[in-house]
């Protein structure tokens, strides 16, 4: 998604490239100084847009880009017994994503909760 700041940087970069090429091509009948200034202006515009592209790649979250692995709806390995500190509660619900009936397990000391499919074997 392009934010307003990125759009402004892209427009400025394109304007710099266009102005630089125009100065280099038409500035005072090819004077060497204006050609150099025009080319440097165009290179600056290209650099601005390149930095924008590399910045976008550099700061992307790997965790946000990797698709989640397919696993049990409770998030734990299938068949793995649940930690003994978690005790089953009376809470049961249907997971809207998988459609499975889930039981809630809670750690009385920390309040941490785990969810296990009623059909998932040990601890469930």
Short mmCIF file of N, CA and C in Angstrom, two decimals:
data_model
loop_
_atom_site.label_atom_id
_atom_site.label_comp_id
_atom_site.label_asym_id
_atom_site.label_seq_id
_atom_site.Cartn_x
_atom_site.Cartn_y
_atom_site.Cartn_z
N UNK A 1 0.85 -1.17 0.00
CA UNK A 1 0.00 0.00 0.00
C UNK A 1 0.90 1.24 0.00
N UNK A 2 0.54 2.18 -0.83
CA UNK A 2 1.31 3.42 -0.91
C UNK A 2 0.74 4.45 0.05
N UNK A 3 1.60 4.97 0.90
CA UNK A 3 1.17 6.04 1.78
C UNK A 3 1.37 7.36 1.05
N UNK A 4 0.83 8.42 1.59
CA UNK A 4 0.96 9.74 0.98
C UNK A 4 2.43 10.14 0.86
N UNK A 5 3.21 9.85 1.88
CA UNK A 5 4.64 10.21 1.85
C UNK A 5 5.35 9.50 0.70
N UNK A 6 5.05 8.24 0.49
CA UNK A 6 5.69 7.49 -0.60
C UNK A 6 5.28 8.06 -1.97
N UNK A 7 4.02 8.41 -2.10
CA UNK A 7 3.54 8.99 -3.36
C UNK A 7 4.27 10.31 -3.62
N UNK A 8 4.42 11.13 -2.59
CA UNK A 8 5.12 12.42 -2.75
C UNK A 8 6.57 12.19 -3.15
N UNK A 9 7.24 11.21 -2.54
CA UNK A 9 8.64 10.92 -2.89
C UNK A 9 8.73 10.43 -4.33
N UNK A 10 7.82 9.58 -4.76
CA UNK A 10 7.84 9.09 -6.14
C UNK A 10 7.61 10.24 -7.12
N UNK A 11 6.66 11.11 -6.84
CA UNK A 11 6.39 12.25 -7.72
C UNK A 11 7.61 13.17 -7.78
N UNK A 12 8.22 13.45 -6.61
CA UNK A 12 9.42 14.30 -6.60
C UNK A 12 10.56 13.65 -7.39
N UNK A 13 10.73 12.35 -7.23
CA UNK A 13 11.78 11.65 -7.98
C UNK A 13 11.55 11.72 -9.47
N UNK A 14 10.31 11.52 -9.90
CA UNK A 14 9.99 11.60 -11.33
C UNK A 14 10.20 13.02 -11.87
N UNK A 15 9.82 14.02 -11.07
CA UNK A 15 10.03 15.41 -11.48
C UNK A 15 11.52 15.73 -11.59
N UNK A 16 12.32 15.23 -10.66
CA UNK A 16 13.76 15.46 -10.73
C UNK A 16 14.36 14.79 -11.96
N UNK A 17 13.94 13.58 -12.26
CA UNK A 17 14.45 12.89 -13.45
C UNK A 17 14.07 13.67 -14.70
N UNK A 18 12.80 14.06 -14.79
CA UNK A 18 12.35 14.81 -15.96
C UNK A 18 13.06 16.14 -16.11
N UNK A 19 13.18 16.89 -15.01
CA UNK A 19 13.85 18.19 -15.07
C UNK A 19 15.33 18.02 -15.39
N UNK A 20 15.95 17.02 -14.81
CA UNK A 20 17.37 16.79 -15.08
C UNK A 20 17.64 16.45 -16.53
N UNK A 21 16.81 15.59 -17.10
CA UNK A 21 17.00 15.24 -18.51
C UNK A 21 16.70 16.43 -19.41
N UNK A 22 15.72 17.24 -19.05
CA UNK A 22 15.42 18.43 -19.85
C UNK A 22 16.58 19.42 -19.80
N UNK A 23 17.13 19.64 -18.60
CA UNK A 23 18.26 20.57 -18.47
C UNK A 23 19.45 20.05 -19.27
N UNK A 24 19.72 18.74 -19.20
CA UNK A 24 20.87 18.17 -19.91
C UNK A 24 20.69 18.26 -21.42
N UNK A 25 19.46 18.09 -21.88
CA UNK A 25 19.23 18.06 -23.34
C UNK A 25 19.08 19.46 -23.94
N UNK A 26 18.39 20.37 -23.24
CA UNK A 26 18.04 21.64 -23.86
C UNK A 26 18.69 22.85 -23.19
N UNK A 27 19.44 22.64 -22.15
CA UNK A 27 20.01 23.78 -21.43
C UNK A 27 21.11 24.47 -22.21
N UNK A 28 20.85 25.67 -22.68
CA UNK A 28 21.82 26.56 -23.35
C UNK A 28 22.66 25.85 -24.41
N UNK A 29 22.03 25.14 -25.28
CA UNK A 29 22.69 24.52 -26.43
C UNK A 29 23.85 23.61 -26.05
N UNK A 30 23.67 22.78 -25.05
CA UNK A 30 24.67 21.76 -24.73
C UNK A 30 25.88 22.23 -23.97
N UNK A 31 25.79 23.26 -23.18
CA UNK A 31 26.94 23.66 -22.37
C UNK A 31 27.29 22.52 -21.42
N UNK A 32 28.55 22.28 -21.26
CA UNK A 32 29.01 21.14 -20.46
C UNK A 32 28.54 21.23 -19.02
N UNK A 33 28.57 22.42 -18.44
CA UNK A 33 28.15 22.59 -17.05
C UNK A 33 26.69 22.24 -16.84
N UNK A 34 25.83 22.68 -17.77
CA UNK A 34 24.41 22.38 -17.63
C UNK A 34 24.10 20.91 -17.89
N UNK A 35 24.87 20.30 -18.78
CA UNK A 35 24.67 18.86 -19.03
C UNK A 35 24.99 18.08 -17.76
N UNK A 36 26.08 18.44 -17.09
CA UNK A 36 26.48 17.75 -15.86
C UNK A 36 25.44 17.98 -14.76
N UNK A 37 24.99 19.24 -14.62
CA UNK A 37 23.97 19.54 -13.61
C UNK A 37 22.69 18.78 -13.91
N UNK A 38 22.29 18.72 -15.16
CA UNK A 38 21.08 18.00 -15.54
C UNK A 38 21.18 16.52 -15.25
N UNK A 39 22.33 15.92 -15.58
CA UNK A 39 22.50 14.50 -15.32
C UNK A 39 22.54 14.20 -13.82
N UNK A 40 23.21 15.07 -13.05
CA UNK A 40 23.23 14.88 -11.60
C UNK A 40 21.83 15.01 -11.00
N UNK A 41 21.03 15.92 -11.53
CA UNK A 41 19.66 16.07 -11.06
C UNK A 41 18.84 14.82 -11.36
N UNK A 42 19.01 14.28 -12.56
CA UNK A 42 18.29 13.06 -12.94
C UNK A 42 18.74 11.87 -12.08
N UNK A 43 20.04 11.76 -11.83
CA UNK A 43 20.55 10.67 -11.01
C UNK A 43 20.02 10.80 -9.57
N UNK A 44 19.91 12.03 -9.08
CA UNK A 44 19.35 12.25 -7.75
C UNK A 44 17.90 11.75 -7.68
N UNK A 45 17.12 12.03 -8.70
CA UNK A 45 15.74 11.55 -8.74
C UNK A 45 15.65 10.04 -8.76
N UNK A 46 16.51 9.41 -9.56
CA UNK A 46 16.53 7.94 -9.61
C UNK A 46 16.96 7.39 -8.26
N UNK A 47 17.96 8.01 -7.65
CA UNK A 47 18.43 7.57 -6.33
C UNK A 47 17.36 7.67 -5.27
N UNK A 48 16.59 8.74 -5.32
CA UNK A 48 15.51 8.94 -4.36
C UNK A 48 14.49 7.80 -4.46
N UNK A 49 14.13 7.45 -5.68
CA UNK A 49 13.15 6.37 -5.85
C UNK A 49 13.76 5.00 -5.50
N UNK A 50 15.06 4.83 -5.78
CA UNK A 50 15.72 3.56 -5.43
C UNK A 50 15.79 3.39 -3.92
N UNK A 51 16.11 4.47 -3.21
CA UNK A 51 16.16 4.40 -1.75
C UNK A 51 14.78 4.03 -1.20
N UNK A 52 13.75 4.57 -1.78
CA UNK A 52 12.39 4.25 -1.35
C UNK A 52 12.10 2.76 -1.54
N UNK A 53 12.53 2.21 -2.67
CA UNK A 53 12.29 0.78 -2.93
C UNK A 53 13.11 -0.09 -1.97
N UNK A 54 14.38 0.24 -1.73
CA UNK A 54 15.21 -0.56 -0.84
C UNK A 54 14.77 -0.43 0.61
N UNK A 55 14.31 0.75 1.01
CA UNK A 55 13.80 0.94 2.37
C UNK A 55 12.59 0.06 2.59
N UNK A 56 11.75 -0.06 1.60
CA UNK A 56 10.54 -0.87 1.71
C UNK A 56 10.90 -2.34 1.91
N UNK A 57 11.93 -2.81 1.21
CA UNK A 57 12.33 -4.20 1.34
C UNK A 57 13.05 -4.45 2.66
N UNK A 58 13.84 -3.52 3.09
CA UNK A 58 14.67 -3.72 4.27
C UNK A 58 13.86 -3.84 5.55
N UNK A 59 12.84 -3.06 5.72
CA UNK A 59 12.13 -3.01 6.98
C UNK A 59 10.83 -3.80 7.00
N UNK A 60 10.71 -4.77 6.14
CA UNK A 60 9.52 -5.62 6.16
C UNK A 60 9.69 -6.67 7.23
N UNK A 61 8.64 -6.99 7.88
CA UNK A 61 8.66 -7.98 8.94
C UNK A 61 8.62 -9.38 8.34
N UNK A 62 9.63 -10.18 8.65
CA UNK A 62 9.66 -11.55 8.16
C UNK A 62 8.50 -12.33 8.76
N UNK A 63 8.24 -12.10 10.04
CA UNK A 63 7.14 -12.82 10.70
C UNK A 63 5.80 -12.47 10.06
N UNK A 64 5.65 -11.23 9.62
CA UNK A 64 4.41 -10.81 9.00
C UNK A 64 4.25 -11.33 7.59
N UNK A 65 5.35 -11.71 6.94
CA UNK A 65 5.30 -12.17 5.56
C UNK A 65 5.19 -13.68 5.44
N UNK A 66 5.63 -14.42 6.45
CA UNK A 66 5.61 -15.88 6.38
C UNK A 66 4.20 -16.36 6.70
N UNK A 67 3.61 -17.14 5.81
CA UNK A 67 2.26 -17.63 6.10
C UNK A 67 2.28 -18.58 7.29
N UNK A 68 1.23 -18.60 8.08
CA UNK A 68 1.21 -19.50 9.23
C UNK A 68 1.22 -20.95 8.79
N UNK A 69 1.86 -21.79 9.58
CA UNK A 69 1.90 -23.20 9.25
C UNK A 69 0.57 -23.84 9.64
N UNK A 70 0.25 -24.88 8.94
CA UNK A 70 -1.00 -25.57 9.24
C UNK A 70 -0.76 -26.47 10.43
N UNK A 71 -1.58 -26.36 11.42
CA UNK A 71 -1.45 -27.17 12.61
C UNK A 71 -2.80 -27.31 13.28
N UNK A 72 -2.80 -27.86 14.45
CA UNK A 72 -4.08 -28.02 15.15
C UNK A 72 -4.65 -26.67 15.54
N UNK A 73 -5.95 -26.57 15.70
CA UNK A 73 -6.57 -25.29 16.01
C UNK A 73 -6.12 -24.71 17.34
N UNK A 74 -5.64 -25.52 18.28
CA UNK A 74 -5.19 -25.00 19.57
C UNK A 74 -3.80 -24.41 19.51
N UNK A 75 -3.06 -24.66 18.43
CA UNK A 75 -1.74 -24.09 18.26
C UNK A 75 -0.62 -24.96 18.79
N UNK A 76 -0.92 -26.09 19.40
CA UNK A 76 0.13 -26.96 19.91
C UNK A 76 0.27 -28.16 19.00
N UNK A 77 1.35 -28.88 19.17
CA UNK A 77 1.61 -30.04 18.32
C UNK A 77 0.53 -31.10 18.56
N UNK A 78 0.11 -31.77 17.49
CA UNK A 78 -0.94 -32.78 17.65
C UNK A 78 -0.47 -33.93 18.53
N UNK A 79 -1.33 -34.36 19.43
CA UNK A 79 -1.02 -35.49 20.29
C UNK A 79 -0.11 -35.15 21.46
N UNK A 80 0.42 -33.95 21.50
CA UNK A 80 1.31 -33.55 22.59
C UNK A 80 0.49 -33.28 23.84
N UNK A 81 0.87 -33.87 24.97
CA UNK A 81 0.09 -33.62 26.18
C UNK A 81 0.24 -32.16 26.62
N UNK A 82 -0.82 -31.64 27.18
CA UNK A 82 -0.81 -30.25 27.62
C UNK A 82 -0.04 -30.17 28.94
N UNK A 83 0.65 -29.09 29.18
CA UNK A 83 1.43 -28.88 30.41
C UNK A 83 0.53 -29.11 31.62
N UNK A 84 1.02 -29.85 32.64
CA UNK A 84 0.18 -30.19 33.80
C UNK A 84 -0.31 -28.98 34.60
N UNK A 85 0.34 -27.85 34.49
CA UNK A 85 -0.12 -26.68 35.25
C UNK A 85 -1.43 -26.12 34.69
N UNK A 86 -1.80 -26.53 33.49
CA UNK A 86 -3.06 -26.09 32.89
C UNK A 86 -4.16 -27.06 33.27
N UNK A 87 -5.21 -26.54 33.86
CA UNK A 87 -6.36 -27.35 34.27
C UNK A 87 -7.55 -27.04 33.36
N UNK A 88 -8.34 -28.07 33.02
CA UNK A 88 -9.50 -27.82 32.17
C UNK A 88 -10.52 -26.94 32.88
N UNK A 89 -11.14 -26.06 32.13
CA UNK A 89 -12.22 -25.22 32.67
C UNK A 89 -13.54 -25.73 32.09
N UNK A 90 -14.63 -25.13 32.50
CA UNK A 90 -15.94 -25.49 31.96
C UNK A 90 -16.20 -24.82 30.62
N UNK A 91 -15.26 -23.99 30.20
CA UNK A 91 -15.45 -23.21 28.98
C UNK A 91 -15.23 -24.09 27.74
N UNK A 92 -16.23 -24.16 26.89
CA UNK A 92 -16.15 -24.88 25.63
C UNK A 92 -16.77 -23.98 24.56
N UNK A 93 -16.13 -23.92 23.39
CA UNK A 93 -16.67 -23.08 22.32
C UNK A 93 -16.33 -23.70 20.98
N UNK A 94 -16.96 -23.21 19.93
CA UNK A 94 -16.67 -23.67 18.58
C UNK A 94 -15.76 -22.65 17.92
N UNK A 95 -14.58 -23.11 17.49
CA UNK A 95 -13.61 -22.23 16.83
C UNK A 95 -14.18 -21.78 15.50
N UNK A 96 -14.33 -20.47 15.27
CA UNK A 96 -14.94 -19.99 14.03
C UNK A 96 -14.09 -20.28 12.79
N UNK A 97 -12.79 -20.46 12.96
CA UNK A 97 -11.93 -20.71 11.81
C UNK A 97 -11.99 -22.17 11.36
N UNK A 98 -11.84 -23.09 12.32
CA UNK A 98 -11.78 -24.51 11.96
C UNK A 98 -13.13 -25.21 12.10
N UNK A 99 -14.04 -24.63 12.89
CA UNK A 99 -15.33 -25.27 13.12
C UNK A 99 -15.27 -26.36 14.18
N UNK A 100 -14.11 -26.53 14.83
CA UNK A 100 -13.95 -27.57 15.84
C UNK A 100 -14.40 -27.09 17.21
N UNK A 101 -14.85 -28.04 18.03
CA UNK A 101 -15.21 -27.73 19.41
C UNK A 101 -13.93 -27.67 20.23
N UNK A 102 -13.74 -26.57 20.95
CA UNK A 102 -12.50 -26.34 21.70
C UNK A 102 -12.80 -26.27 23.20
N UNK A 103 -11.88 -26.80 24.01
CA UNK A 103 -11.96 -26.66 25.46
C UNK A 103 -10.86 -25.73 25.90
N UNK A 104 -11.15 -24.91 26.91
CA UNK A 104 -10.20 -23.96 27.44
C UNK A 104 -9.52 -24.56 28.66
N UNK A 105 -8.19 -24.47 28.68
CA UNK A 105 -7.38 -24.89 29.82
C UNK A 105 -6.73 -23.63 30.38
N UNK A 106 -6.67 -23.49 31.71
CA UNK A 106 -6.12 -22.28 32.31
C UNK A 106 -5.10 -22.63 33.38
N UNK A 107 -4.08 -21.79 33.49
CA UNK A 107 -3.10 -21.87 34.56
C UNK A 107 -3.58 -20.94 35.66
N UNK A 108 -3.94 -21.51 36.83
CA UNK A 108 -4.49 -20.72 37.92
C UNK A 108 -3.53 -19.67 38.45
N UNK A 109 -2.21 -19.93 38.38
CA UNK A 109 -1.23 -19.01 38.95
C UNK A 109 -1.02 -17.78 38.06
N UNK A 110 -0.89 -18.00 36.76
CA UNK A 110 -0.58 -16.88 35.86
C UNK A 110 -1.80 -16.37 35.09
N UNK A 111 -2.85 -17.18 35.00
CA UNK A 111 -4.01 -16.79 34.21
C UNK A 111 -3.85 -17.10 32.73
N UNK A 112 -2.71 -17.68 32.36
CA UNK A 112 -2.46 -18.03 30.96
C UNK A 112 -3.44 -19.12 30.54
N UNK A 113 -3.85 -19.05 29.26
CA UNK A 113 -4.86 -19.98 28.76
C UNK A 113 -4.33 -20.75 27.55
N UNK A 114 -4.81 -21.98 27.41
CA UNK A 114 -4.51 -22.81 26.25
C UNK A 114 -5.84 -23.34 25.73
N UNK A 115 -5.87 -23.61 24.45
CA UNK A 115 -7.08 -24.11 23.81
C UNK A 115 -6.76 -25.43 23.15
N UNK A 116 -7.61 -26.41 23.37
CA UNK A 116 -7.37 -27.73 22.81
C UNK A 116 -8.67 -28.24 22.21
N UNK A 117 -8.56 -28.84 21.05
CA UNK A 117 -9.72 -29.43 20.42
C UNK A 117 -10.23 -30.58 21.28
N UNK A 118 -11.53 -30.68 21.41
CA UNK A 118 -12.10 -31.76 22.22
C UNK A 118 -11.73 -33.10 21.61
N UNK A 119 -11.49 -33.15 20.32
CA UNK A 119 -11.15 -34.39 19.62
C UNK A 119 -9.67 -34.61 19.47
N UNK A 120 -8.80 -33.89 20.22
CA UNK A 120 -7.37 -33.94 19.94
C UNK A 120 -6.58 -34.91 20.77
N UNK A 121 -7.18 -35.78 21.50
CA UNK A 121 -6.41 -36.79 22.21
C UNK A 121 -6.00 -36.35 23.60
N UNK A 122 -4.72 -36.68 24.04
CA UNK A 122 -4.28 -36.43 25.41
C UNK A 122 -4.45 -35.00 25.84
N UNK A 123 -5.02 -34.81 27.00
CA UNK A 123 -5.22 -33.48 27.55
C UNK A 123 -6.41 -32.77 26.98
N UNK A 124 -7.15 -33.39 26.06
CA UNK A 124 -8.23 -32.68 25.40
C UNK A 124 -9.57 -33.23 25.64
#
